[in-house]
Short mmCIF file of C-alpha atoms in Angstrom, two decimals:
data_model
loop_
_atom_site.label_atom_id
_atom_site.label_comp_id
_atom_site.label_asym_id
_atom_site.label_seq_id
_atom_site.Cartn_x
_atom_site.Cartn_y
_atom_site.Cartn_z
CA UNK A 1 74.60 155.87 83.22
CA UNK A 2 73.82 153.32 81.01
CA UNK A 3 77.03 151.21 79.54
CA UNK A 4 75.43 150.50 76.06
CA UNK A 5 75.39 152.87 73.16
CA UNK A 6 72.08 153.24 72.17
CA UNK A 7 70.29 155.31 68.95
CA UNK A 8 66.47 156.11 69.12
CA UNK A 9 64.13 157.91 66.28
CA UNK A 10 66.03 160.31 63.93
CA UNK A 11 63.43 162.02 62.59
CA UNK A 12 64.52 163.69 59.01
CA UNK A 13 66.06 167.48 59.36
CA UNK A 14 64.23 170.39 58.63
CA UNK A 15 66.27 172.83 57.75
CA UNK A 16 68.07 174.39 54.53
CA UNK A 17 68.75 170.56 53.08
CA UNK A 18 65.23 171.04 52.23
CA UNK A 19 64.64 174.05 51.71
CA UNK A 20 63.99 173.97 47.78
CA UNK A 21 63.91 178.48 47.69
CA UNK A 22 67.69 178.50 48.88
CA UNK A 23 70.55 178.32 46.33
CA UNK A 24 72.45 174.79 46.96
CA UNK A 25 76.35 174.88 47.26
CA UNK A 26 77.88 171.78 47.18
CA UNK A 27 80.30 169.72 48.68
CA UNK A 28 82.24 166.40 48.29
CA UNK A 29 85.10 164.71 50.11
CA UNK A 30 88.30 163.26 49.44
CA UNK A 31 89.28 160.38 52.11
CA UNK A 32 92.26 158.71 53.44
CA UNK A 33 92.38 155.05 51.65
CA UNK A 34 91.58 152.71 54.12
CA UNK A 35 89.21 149.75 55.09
CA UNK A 36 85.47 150.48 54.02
CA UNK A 37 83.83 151.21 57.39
CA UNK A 38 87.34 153.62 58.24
CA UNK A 39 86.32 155.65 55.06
CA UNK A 40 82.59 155.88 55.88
CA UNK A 41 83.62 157.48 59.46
CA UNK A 42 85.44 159.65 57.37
CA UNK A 43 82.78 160.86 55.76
CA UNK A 44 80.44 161.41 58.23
CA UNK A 45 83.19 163.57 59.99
CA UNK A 46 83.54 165.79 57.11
CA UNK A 47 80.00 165.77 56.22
CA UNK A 48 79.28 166.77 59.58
CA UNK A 49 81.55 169.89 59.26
CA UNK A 50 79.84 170.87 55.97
CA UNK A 51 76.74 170.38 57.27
CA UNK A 52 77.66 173.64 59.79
CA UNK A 53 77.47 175.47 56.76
CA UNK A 54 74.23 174.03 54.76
CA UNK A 55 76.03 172.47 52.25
CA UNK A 56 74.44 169.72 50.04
CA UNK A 57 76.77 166.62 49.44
CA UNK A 58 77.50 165.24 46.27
CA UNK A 59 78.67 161.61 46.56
CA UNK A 60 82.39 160.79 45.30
CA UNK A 61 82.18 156.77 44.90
CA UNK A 62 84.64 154.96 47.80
CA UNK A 63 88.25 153.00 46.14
CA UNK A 64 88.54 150.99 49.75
CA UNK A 65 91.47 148.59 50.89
CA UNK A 66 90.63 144.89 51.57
CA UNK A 67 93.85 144.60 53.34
CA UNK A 68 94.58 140.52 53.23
CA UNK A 69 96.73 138.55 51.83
CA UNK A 70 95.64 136.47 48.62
CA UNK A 71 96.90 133.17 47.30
CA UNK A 72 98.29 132.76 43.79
CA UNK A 73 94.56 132.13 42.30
CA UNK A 74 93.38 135.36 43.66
CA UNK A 75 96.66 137.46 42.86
CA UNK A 76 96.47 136.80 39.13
CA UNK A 77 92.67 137.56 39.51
CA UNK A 78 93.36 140.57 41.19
CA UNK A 79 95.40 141.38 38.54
CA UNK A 80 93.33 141.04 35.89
CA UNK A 81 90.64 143.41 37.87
CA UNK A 82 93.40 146.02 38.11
CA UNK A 83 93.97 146.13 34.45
CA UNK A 84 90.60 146.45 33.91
CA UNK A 85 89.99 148.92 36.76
CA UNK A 86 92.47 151.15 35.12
CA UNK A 87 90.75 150.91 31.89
CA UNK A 88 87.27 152.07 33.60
CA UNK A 89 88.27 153.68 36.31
CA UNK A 90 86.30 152.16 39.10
CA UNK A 91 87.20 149.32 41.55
CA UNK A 92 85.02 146.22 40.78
CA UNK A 93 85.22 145.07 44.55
CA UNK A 94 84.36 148.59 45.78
CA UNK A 95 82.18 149.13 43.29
CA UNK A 96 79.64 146.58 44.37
CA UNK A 97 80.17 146.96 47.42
CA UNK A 98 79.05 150.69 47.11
CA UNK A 99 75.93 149.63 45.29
CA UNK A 100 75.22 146.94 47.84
CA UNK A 101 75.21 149.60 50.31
CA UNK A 102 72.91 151.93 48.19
CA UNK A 103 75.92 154.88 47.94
CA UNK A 104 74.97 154.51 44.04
CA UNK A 105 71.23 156.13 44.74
CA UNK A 106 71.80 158.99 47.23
CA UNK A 107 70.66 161.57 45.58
CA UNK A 108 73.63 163.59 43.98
CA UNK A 109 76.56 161.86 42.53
CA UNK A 110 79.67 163.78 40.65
CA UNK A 111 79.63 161.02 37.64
CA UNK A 112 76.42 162.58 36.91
CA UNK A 113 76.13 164.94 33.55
CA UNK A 114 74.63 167.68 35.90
CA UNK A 115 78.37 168.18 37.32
CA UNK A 116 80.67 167.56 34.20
CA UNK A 117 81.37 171.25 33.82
CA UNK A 118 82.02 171.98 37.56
CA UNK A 119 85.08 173.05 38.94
CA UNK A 120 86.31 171.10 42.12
CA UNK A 121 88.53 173.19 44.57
CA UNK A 122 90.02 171.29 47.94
CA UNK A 123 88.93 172.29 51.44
CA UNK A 124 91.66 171.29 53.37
CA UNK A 125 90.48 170.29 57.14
CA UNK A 126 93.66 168.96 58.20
CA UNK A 127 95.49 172.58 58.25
CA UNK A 128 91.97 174.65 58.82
CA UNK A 129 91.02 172.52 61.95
CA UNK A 130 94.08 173.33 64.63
CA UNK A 131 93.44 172.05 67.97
CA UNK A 132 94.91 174.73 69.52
CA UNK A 133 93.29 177.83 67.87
CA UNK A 134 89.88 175.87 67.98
CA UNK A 135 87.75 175.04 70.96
CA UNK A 136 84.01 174.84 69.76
CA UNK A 137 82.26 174.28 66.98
CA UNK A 138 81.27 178.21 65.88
CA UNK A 139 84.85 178.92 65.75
CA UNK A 140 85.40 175.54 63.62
CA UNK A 141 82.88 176.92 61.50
CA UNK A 142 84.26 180.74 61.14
CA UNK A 143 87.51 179.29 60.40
CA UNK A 144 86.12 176.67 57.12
CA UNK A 145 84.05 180.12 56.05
CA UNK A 146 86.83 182.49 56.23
CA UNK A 147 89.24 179.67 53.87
CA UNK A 148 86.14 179.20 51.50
CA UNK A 149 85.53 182.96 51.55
CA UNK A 150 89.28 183.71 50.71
CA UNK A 151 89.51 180.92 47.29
CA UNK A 152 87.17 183.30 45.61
CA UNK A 153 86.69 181.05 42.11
CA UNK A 154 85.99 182.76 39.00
CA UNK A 155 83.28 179.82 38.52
CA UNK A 156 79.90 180.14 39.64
CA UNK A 157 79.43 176.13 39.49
CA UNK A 158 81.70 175.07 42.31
CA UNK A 159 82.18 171.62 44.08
CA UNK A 160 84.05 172.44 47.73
CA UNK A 161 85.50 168.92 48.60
CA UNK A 162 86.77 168.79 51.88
CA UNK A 163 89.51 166.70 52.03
CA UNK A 164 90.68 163.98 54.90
CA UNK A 165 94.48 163.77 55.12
CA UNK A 166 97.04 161.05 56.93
CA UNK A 167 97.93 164.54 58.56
CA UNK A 168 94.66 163.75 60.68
CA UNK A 169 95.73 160.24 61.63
CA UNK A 170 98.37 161.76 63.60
CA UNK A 171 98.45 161.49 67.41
CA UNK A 172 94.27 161.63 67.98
CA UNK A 173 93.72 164.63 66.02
CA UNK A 174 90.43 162.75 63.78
CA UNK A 175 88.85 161.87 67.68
CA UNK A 176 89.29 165.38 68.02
CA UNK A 177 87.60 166.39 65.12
CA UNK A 178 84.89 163.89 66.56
CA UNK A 179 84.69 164.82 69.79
CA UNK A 180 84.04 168.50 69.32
CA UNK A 181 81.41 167.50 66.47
CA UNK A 182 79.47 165.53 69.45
CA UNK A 183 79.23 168.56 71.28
CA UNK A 184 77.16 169.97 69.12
CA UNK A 185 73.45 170.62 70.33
CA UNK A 186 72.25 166.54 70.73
CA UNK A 187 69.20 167.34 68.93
CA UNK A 188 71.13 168.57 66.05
CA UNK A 189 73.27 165.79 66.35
CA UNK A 190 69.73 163.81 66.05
CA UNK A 191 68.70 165.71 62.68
CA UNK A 192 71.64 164.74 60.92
CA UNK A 193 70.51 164.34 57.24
CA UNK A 194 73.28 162.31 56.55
CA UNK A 195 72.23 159.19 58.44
CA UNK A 196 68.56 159.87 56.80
CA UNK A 197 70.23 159.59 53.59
CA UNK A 198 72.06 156.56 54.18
CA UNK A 199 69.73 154.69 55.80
CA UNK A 200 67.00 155.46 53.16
CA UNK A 201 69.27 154.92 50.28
CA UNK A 202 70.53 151.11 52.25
CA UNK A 203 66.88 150.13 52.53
CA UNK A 204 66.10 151.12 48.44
CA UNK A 205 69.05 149.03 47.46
CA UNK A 206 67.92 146.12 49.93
CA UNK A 207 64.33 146.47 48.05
CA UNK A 208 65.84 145.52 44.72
CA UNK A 209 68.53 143.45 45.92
CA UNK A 210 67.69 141.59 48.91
CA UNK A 211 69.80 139.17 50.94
CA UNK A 212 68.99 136.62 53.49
CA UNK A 213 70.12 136.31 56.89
CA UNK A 214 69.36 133.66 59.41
CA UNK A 215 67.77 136.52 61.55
CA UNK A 216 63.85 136.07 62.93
CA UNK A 217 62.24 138.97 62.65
CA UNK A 218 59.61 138.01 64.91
CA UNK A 219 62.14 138.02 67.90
CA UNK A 220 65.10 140.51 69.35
CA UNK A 221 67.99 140.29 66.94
CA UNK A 222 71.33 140.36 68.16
CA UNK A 223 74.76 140.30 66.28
CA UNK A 224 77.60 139.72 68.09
CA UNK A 225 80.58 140.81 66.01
CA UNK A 226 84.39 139.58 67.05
CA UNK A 227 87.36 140.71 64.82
CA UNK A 228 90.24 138.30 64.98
CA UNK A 229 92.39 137.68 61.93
CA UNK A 230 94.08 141.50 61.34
CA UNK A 231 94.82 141.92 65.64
CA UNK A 232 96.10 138.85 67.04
CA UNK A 233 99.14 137.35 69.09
CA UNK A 234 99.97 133.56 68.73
CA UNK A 235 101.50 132.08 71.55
CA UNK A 236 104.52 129.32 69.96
CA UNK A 237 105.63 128.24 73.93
CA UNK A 238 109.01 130.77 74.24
CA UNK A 239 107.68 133.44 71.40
CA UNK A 240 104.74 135.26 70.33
CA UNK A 241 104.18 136.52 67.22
CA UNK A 242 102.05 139.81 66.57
CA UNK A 243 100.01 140.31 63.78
CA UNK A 244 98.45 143.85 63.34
CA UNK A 245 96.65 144.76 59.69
CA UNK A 246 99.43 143.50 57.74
CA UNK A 247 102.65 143.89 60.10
CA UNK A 248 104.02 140.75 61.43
CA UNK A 249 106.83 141.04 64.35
CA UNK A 250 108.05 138.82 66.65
CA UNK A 251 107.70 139.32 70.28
CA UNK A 252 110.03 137.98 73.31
CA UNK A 253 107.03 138.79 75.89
CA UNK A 254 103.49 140.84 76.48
CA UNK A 255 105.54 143.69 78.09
CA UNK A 256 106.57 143.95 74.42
CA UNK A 257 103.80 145.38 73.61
CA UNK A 258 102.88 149.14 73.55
CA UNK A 259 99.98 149.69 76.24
CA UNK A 260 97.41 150.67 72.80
CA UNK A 261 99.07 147.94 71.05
CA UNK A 262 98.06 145.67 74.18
CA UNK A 263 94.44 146.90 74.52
CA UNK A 264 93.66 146.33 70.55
CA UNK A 265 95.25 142.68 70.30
CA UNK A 266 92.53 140.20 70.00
CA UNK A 267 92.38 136.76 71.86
CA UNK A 268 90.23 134.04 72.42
CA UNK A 269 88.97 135.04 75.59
CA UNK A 270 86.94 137.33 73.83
CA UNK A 271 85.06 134.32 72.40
CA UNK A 272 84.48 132.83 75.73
CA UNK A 273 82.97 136.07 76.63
CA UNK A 274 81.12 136.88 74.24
CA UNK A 275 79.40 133.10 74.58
CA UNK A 276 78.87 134.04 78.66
CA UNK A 277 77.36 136.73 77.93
CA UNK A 278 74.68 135.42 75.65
CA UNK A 279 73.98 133.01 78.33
CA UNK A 280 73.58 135.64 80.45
CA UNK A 281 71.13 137.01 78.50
CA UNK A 282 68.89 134.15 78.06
CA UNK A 283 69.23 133.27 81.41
CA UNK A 284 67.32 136.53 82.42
CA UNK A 285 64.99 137.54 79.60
CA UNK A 286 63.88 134.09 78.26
CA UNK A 287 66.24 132.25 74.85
CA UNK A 288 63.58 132.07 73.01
CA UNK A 289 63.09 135.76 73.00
CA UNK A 290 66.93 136.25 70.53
CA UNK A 291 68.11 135.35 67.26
CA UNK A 292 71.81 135.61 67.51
CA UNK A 293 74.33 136.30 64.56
CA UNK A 294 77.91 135.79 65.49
CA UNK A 295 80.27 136.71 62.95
CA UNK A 296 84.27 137.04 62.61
CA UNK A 297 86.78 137.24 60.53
CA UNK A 298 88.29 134.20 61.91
CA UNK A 299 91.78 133.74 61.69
CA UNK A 300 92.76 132.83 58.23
CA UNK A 301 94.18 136.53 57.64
CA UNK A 302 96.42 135.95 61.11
CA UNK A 303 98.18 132.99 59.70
CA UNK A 304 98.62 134.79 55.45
CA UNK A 305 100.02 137.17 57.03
CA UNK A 306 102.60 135.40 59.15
CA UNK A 307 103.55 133.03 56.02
CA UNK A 308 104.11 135.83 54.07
CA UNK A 309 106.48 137.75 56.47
CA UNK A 310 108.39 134.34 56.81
CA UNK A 311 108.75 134.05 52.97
CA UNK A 312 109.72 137.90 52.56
CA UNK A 313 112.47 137.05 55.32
CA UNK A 314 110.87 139.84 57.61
CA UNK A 315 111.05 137.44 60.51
CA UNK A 316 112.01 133.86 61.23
CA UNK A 317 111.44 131.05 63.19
CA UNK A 318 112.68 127.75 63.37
CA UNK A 319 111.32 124.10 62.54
CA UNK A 320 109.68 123.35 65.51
CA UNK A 321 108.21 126.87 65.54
CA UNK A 322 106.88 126.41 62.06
CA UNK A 323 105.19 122.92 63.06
CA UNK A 324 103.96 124.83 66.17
CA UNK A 325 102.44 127.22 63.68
CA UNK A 326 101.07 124.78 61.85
CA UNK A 327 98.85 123.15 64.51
CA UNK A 328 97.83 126.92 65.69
CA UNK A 329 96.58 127.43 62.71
CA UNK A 330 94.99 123.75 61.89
CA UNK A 331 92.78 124.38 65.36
CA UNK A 332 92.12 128.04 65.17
CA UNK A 333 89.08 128.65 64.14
CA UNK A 334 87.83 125.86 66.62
CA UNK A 335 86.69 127.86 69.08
CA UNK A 336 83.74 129.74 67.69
CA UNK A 337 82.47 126.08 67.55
CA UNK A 338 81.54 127.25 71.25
CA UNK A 339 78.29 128.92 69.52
CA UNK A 340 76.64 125.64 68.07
CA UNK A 341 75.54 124.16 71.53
CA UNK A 342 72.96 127.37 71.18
CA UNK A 343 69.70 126.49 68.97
CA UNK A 344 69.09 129.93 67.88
CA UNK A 345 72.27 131.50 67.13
CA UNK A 346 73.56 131.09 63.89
CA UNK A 347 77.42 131.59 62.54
CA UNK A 348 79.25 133.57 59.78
CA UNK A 349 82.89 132.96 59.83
CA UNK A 350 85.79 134.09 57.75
CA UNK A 351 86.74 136.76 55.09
CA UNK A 352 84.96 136.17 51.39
CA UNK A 353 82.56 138.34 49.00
CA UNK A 354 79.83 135.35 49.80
CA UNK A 355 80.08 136.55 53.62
CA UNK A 356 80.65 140.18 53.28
CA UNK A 357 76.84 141.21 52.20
CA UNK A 358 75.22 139.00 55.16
CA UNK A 359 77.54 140.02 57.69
CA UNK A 360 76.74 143.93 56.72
CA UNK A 361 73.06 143.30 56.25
CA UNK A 362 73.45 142.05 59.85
CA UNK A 363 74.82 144.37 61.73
CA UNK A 364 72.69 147.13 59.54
CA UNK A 365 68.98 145.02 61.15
CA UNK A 366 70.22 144.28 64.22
CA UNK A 367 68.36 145.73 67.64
CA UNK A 368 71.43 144.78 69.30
CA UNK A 369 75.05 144.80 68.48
CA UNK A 370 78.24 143.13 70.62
CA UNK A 371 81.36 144.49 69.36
CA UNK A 372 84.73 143.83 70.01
CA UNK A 373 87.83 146.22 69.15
CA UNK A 374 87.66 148.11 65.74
CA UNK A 375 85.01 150.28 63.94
CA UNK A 376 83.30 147.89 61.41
CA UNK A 377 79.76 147.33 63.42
CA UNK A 378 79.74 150.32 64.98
CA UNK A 379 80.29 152.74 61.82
CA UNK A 380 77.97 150.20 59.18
CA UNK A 381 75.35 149.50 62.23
CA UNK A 382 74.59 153.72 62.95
CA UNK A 383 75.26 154.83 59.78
CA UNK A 384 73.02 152.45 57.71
CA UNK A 385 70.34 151.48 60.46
CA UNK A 386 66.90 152.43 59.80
CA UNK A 387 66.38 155.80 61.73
CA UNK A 388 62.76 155.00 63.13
CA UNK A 389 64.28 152.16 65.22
CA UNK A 390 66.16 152.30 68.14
CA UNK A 391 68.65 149.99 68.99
CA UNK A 392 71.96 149.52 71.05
CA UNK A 393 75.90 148.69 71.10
CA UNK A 394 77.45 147.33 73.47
CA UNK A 395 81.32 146.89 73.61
CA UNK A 396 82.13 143.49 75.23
CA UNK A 397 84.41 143.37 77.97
CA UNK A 398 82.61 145.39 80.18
CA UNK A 399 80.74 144.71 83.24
CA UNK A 400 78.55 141.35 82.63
CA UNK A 401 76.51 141.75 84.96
CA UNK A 402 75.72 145.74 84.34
CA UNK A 403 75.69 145.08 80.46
CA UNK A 404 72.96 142.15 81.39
CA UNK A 405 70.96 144.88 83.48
CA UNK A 406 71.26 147.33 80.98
CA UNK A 407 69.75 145.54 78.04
CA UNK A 408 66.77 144.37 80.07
CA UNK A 409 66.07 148.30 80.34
CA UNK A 410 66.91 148.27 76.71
CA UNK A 411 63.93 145.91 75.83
CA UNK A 412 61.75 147.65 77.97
CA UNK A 413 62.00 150.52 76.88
CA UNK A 414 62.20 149.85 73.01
CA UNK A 415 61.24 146.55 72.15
CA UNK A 416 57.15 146.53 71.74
CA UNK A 417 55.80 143.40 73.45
CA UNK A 418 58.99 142.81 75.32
CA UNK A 419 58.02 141.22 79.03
CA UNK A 420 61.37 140.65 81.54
CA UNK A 421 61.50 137.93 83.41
#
């Protein structure tokens, strides 16, 4: 079995999405607020449960968290955004960001006149999906009928908006949800409309609004993607200090550490890995067949964070911790310096609205994605990819030497013109 993720043709569905004869019910969601690629997996898991029932999605624009730390120029900025966000009613930040992604021209949206005088009544999946009174996807089905078939509204122009709740968060219940979802017929799996949407809707957007990339198109593009600043431990000799989204706590030794806690902490290993492995790669299939995209976060969130639990007095360390701290973070971001002694890969580091639209545009064209831990590349990359072209994810860490292996069958296979060594 092959240790790389990989997603081939999706041809567009043919069934009552286009079926112009039927009557259309619609549907929307409510999500969880949460970081932007969280909230798209949200979607798809909800749209995938009204898509049991033939239900034609009407887009609700996405209010997403940043979730870093900003200095004093960007807090009075951010300010001034809220004030007028309130006024209008739509996050600036998420707002473009929507657009950018092409959300604005999917085909249905509920700011539209057509859906003024609709009535909107809540699905809630959280109490109809129960792990223990469903085991396949007919009775997950039966179950969302039998609630939508008991609201009864006295409206004939309905909106059903399934709702995601922190009540799904809990424990692993939202994998769950997933899990049973996947075990669906593949080929249905294959016809989801959704992705068809998405990905035609990201490539309209890219038509008027295009963005460059360092990517050649006439060779395999790769992205490697490493998330650092929001999941990282700094080592200060006798202490480490954890840093995970926003929470900062200090740690006495690794065996602090829950075992999840311990398998989602970042480090700069990772780095190192990810830089064998691409010479790996064009060891065996040739360098000048790739053009490489690294990206990262880097670690400018890690070390916000950490200031601002010191200043809020939620922990505390002592002079010779804080100049210890201070030389951490002066030589962080050193290492993805690693990269530059490679002619064709190119870099995107750190958090900033000039990076965020490359790095997406990125993952979204790449034939090959190398993740580390977290969502971001996997959700944007098979969401948003085009649907005629297959491509693979890989999660690094695993076998080199398999992963190595594995992509040359990859190329092979997919990548027209491709000759191993």
């Amino acid at each position: 079995m092959m240790n790389i993720e990989t997603y081939n043709t999706i041809p567009q569905a043919n069934n009552s999405f286009n079926n112009q004869n039927k009557k259309e019910t619609f549907f929307t969601v409510k999500l969880v607020k949460s970081g932007l690629a969280d909230m798209l997996w949200q979607l798809s898991l909800l749209y995938r449960v009204a898509q049991l029932l033939d239900y034609t999605y009407v887009h609700t624009p996405i209010n997403y968290d940043k979730r870093y730390r900003l200095n004093f120029l960007g807090k009075t900025i951010k300010k001034i955004e809220n004030a007028i966000n309130k006024l209008i009613k739509i996050d600036r930040y998420s707002h473009i960001t929507s657009n950018f992604l092409g959300l604005d021209r999917l085909k249905y949206n509920i700011n539209e006149q057509k859906f003024i005088k609709y009535k909107i009544i809540e699905v809630p999946i959280s109490e109809i999906y129960q792990e223990d009174k469903i085991s396949d996807i007919e009775q997950l089905k039966e179950y969302v009928k039998e609630f939508i078939n008991g609201v009864n509204p006295t409206s004939k122009k309905v909106i059903y908006c399934l709702t995601f709740t922190p009540e799904l968060y809990k424990g692993l219940r939202a994998f769950h949800l997933y899990d049973l979802l996947n075990n669906v017929d593949p080929e249905a799996i294959a016809l989801n409309p959704l992705k068809f949407q998405l990905a035609e809707s990201y490539r309209k957007a890219r038509e008027y609004r295009p963005v460059d990339i360092p990517f050649n198109d006439e060779k395999v593009k790769v992205v490697v993607h490493l998330r650092k600043g929001d999941r990282m431990l700094v080592n200060l000799n006798k202490k480490l200090i954890g840093v995970f989204s926003t929470k900062v706590k200090v740690l006495e030794s690794l065996s602090d550490l829950s075992e999840w806690e311990n398998n989602n902490y970042s480090n700069s290993n990772e780095t190192y890995k990810a830089d064998n492995l691409l010479q790996k790669i064009f060891d065996r299939y040739g360098k000048d067949n790739f053009s490489v995209i690294v990206m990262t976060d880097g670690y400018e969130r890690t070390f916000q964070n950490i200031r601002h639990a010191i200043s809020k007095g939620e922990i505390t360390l002592s002079q010779e911790e804080k100049r210890q701290l201070y030389l951490a973070e002066k030589t962080a971001n050193q290492e993805f310096e690693n990269f530059s002694h490679h002619s064709n890969v190119s870099t995107i580091i750190g958090e900033s609205e000039k990076n965020t639209f490359p790095s997406i545009h990125a993952i979204v064209s790449a034939d090959i994605v190398i993740k580390t831990t977290g969502g971001f590349a996997w959700v944007l990359h098979s969401l948003f990819k085009s649907p005629t072209r297959p491509s693979a994810i890989i999660q690094l860490g695993q076998d080199e030497d398999k992963t190595v292996e594995d992509i040359g069958l990859f190329l092979a296979e997919n990548i027209s013109g491709f000759k191993s060594r």
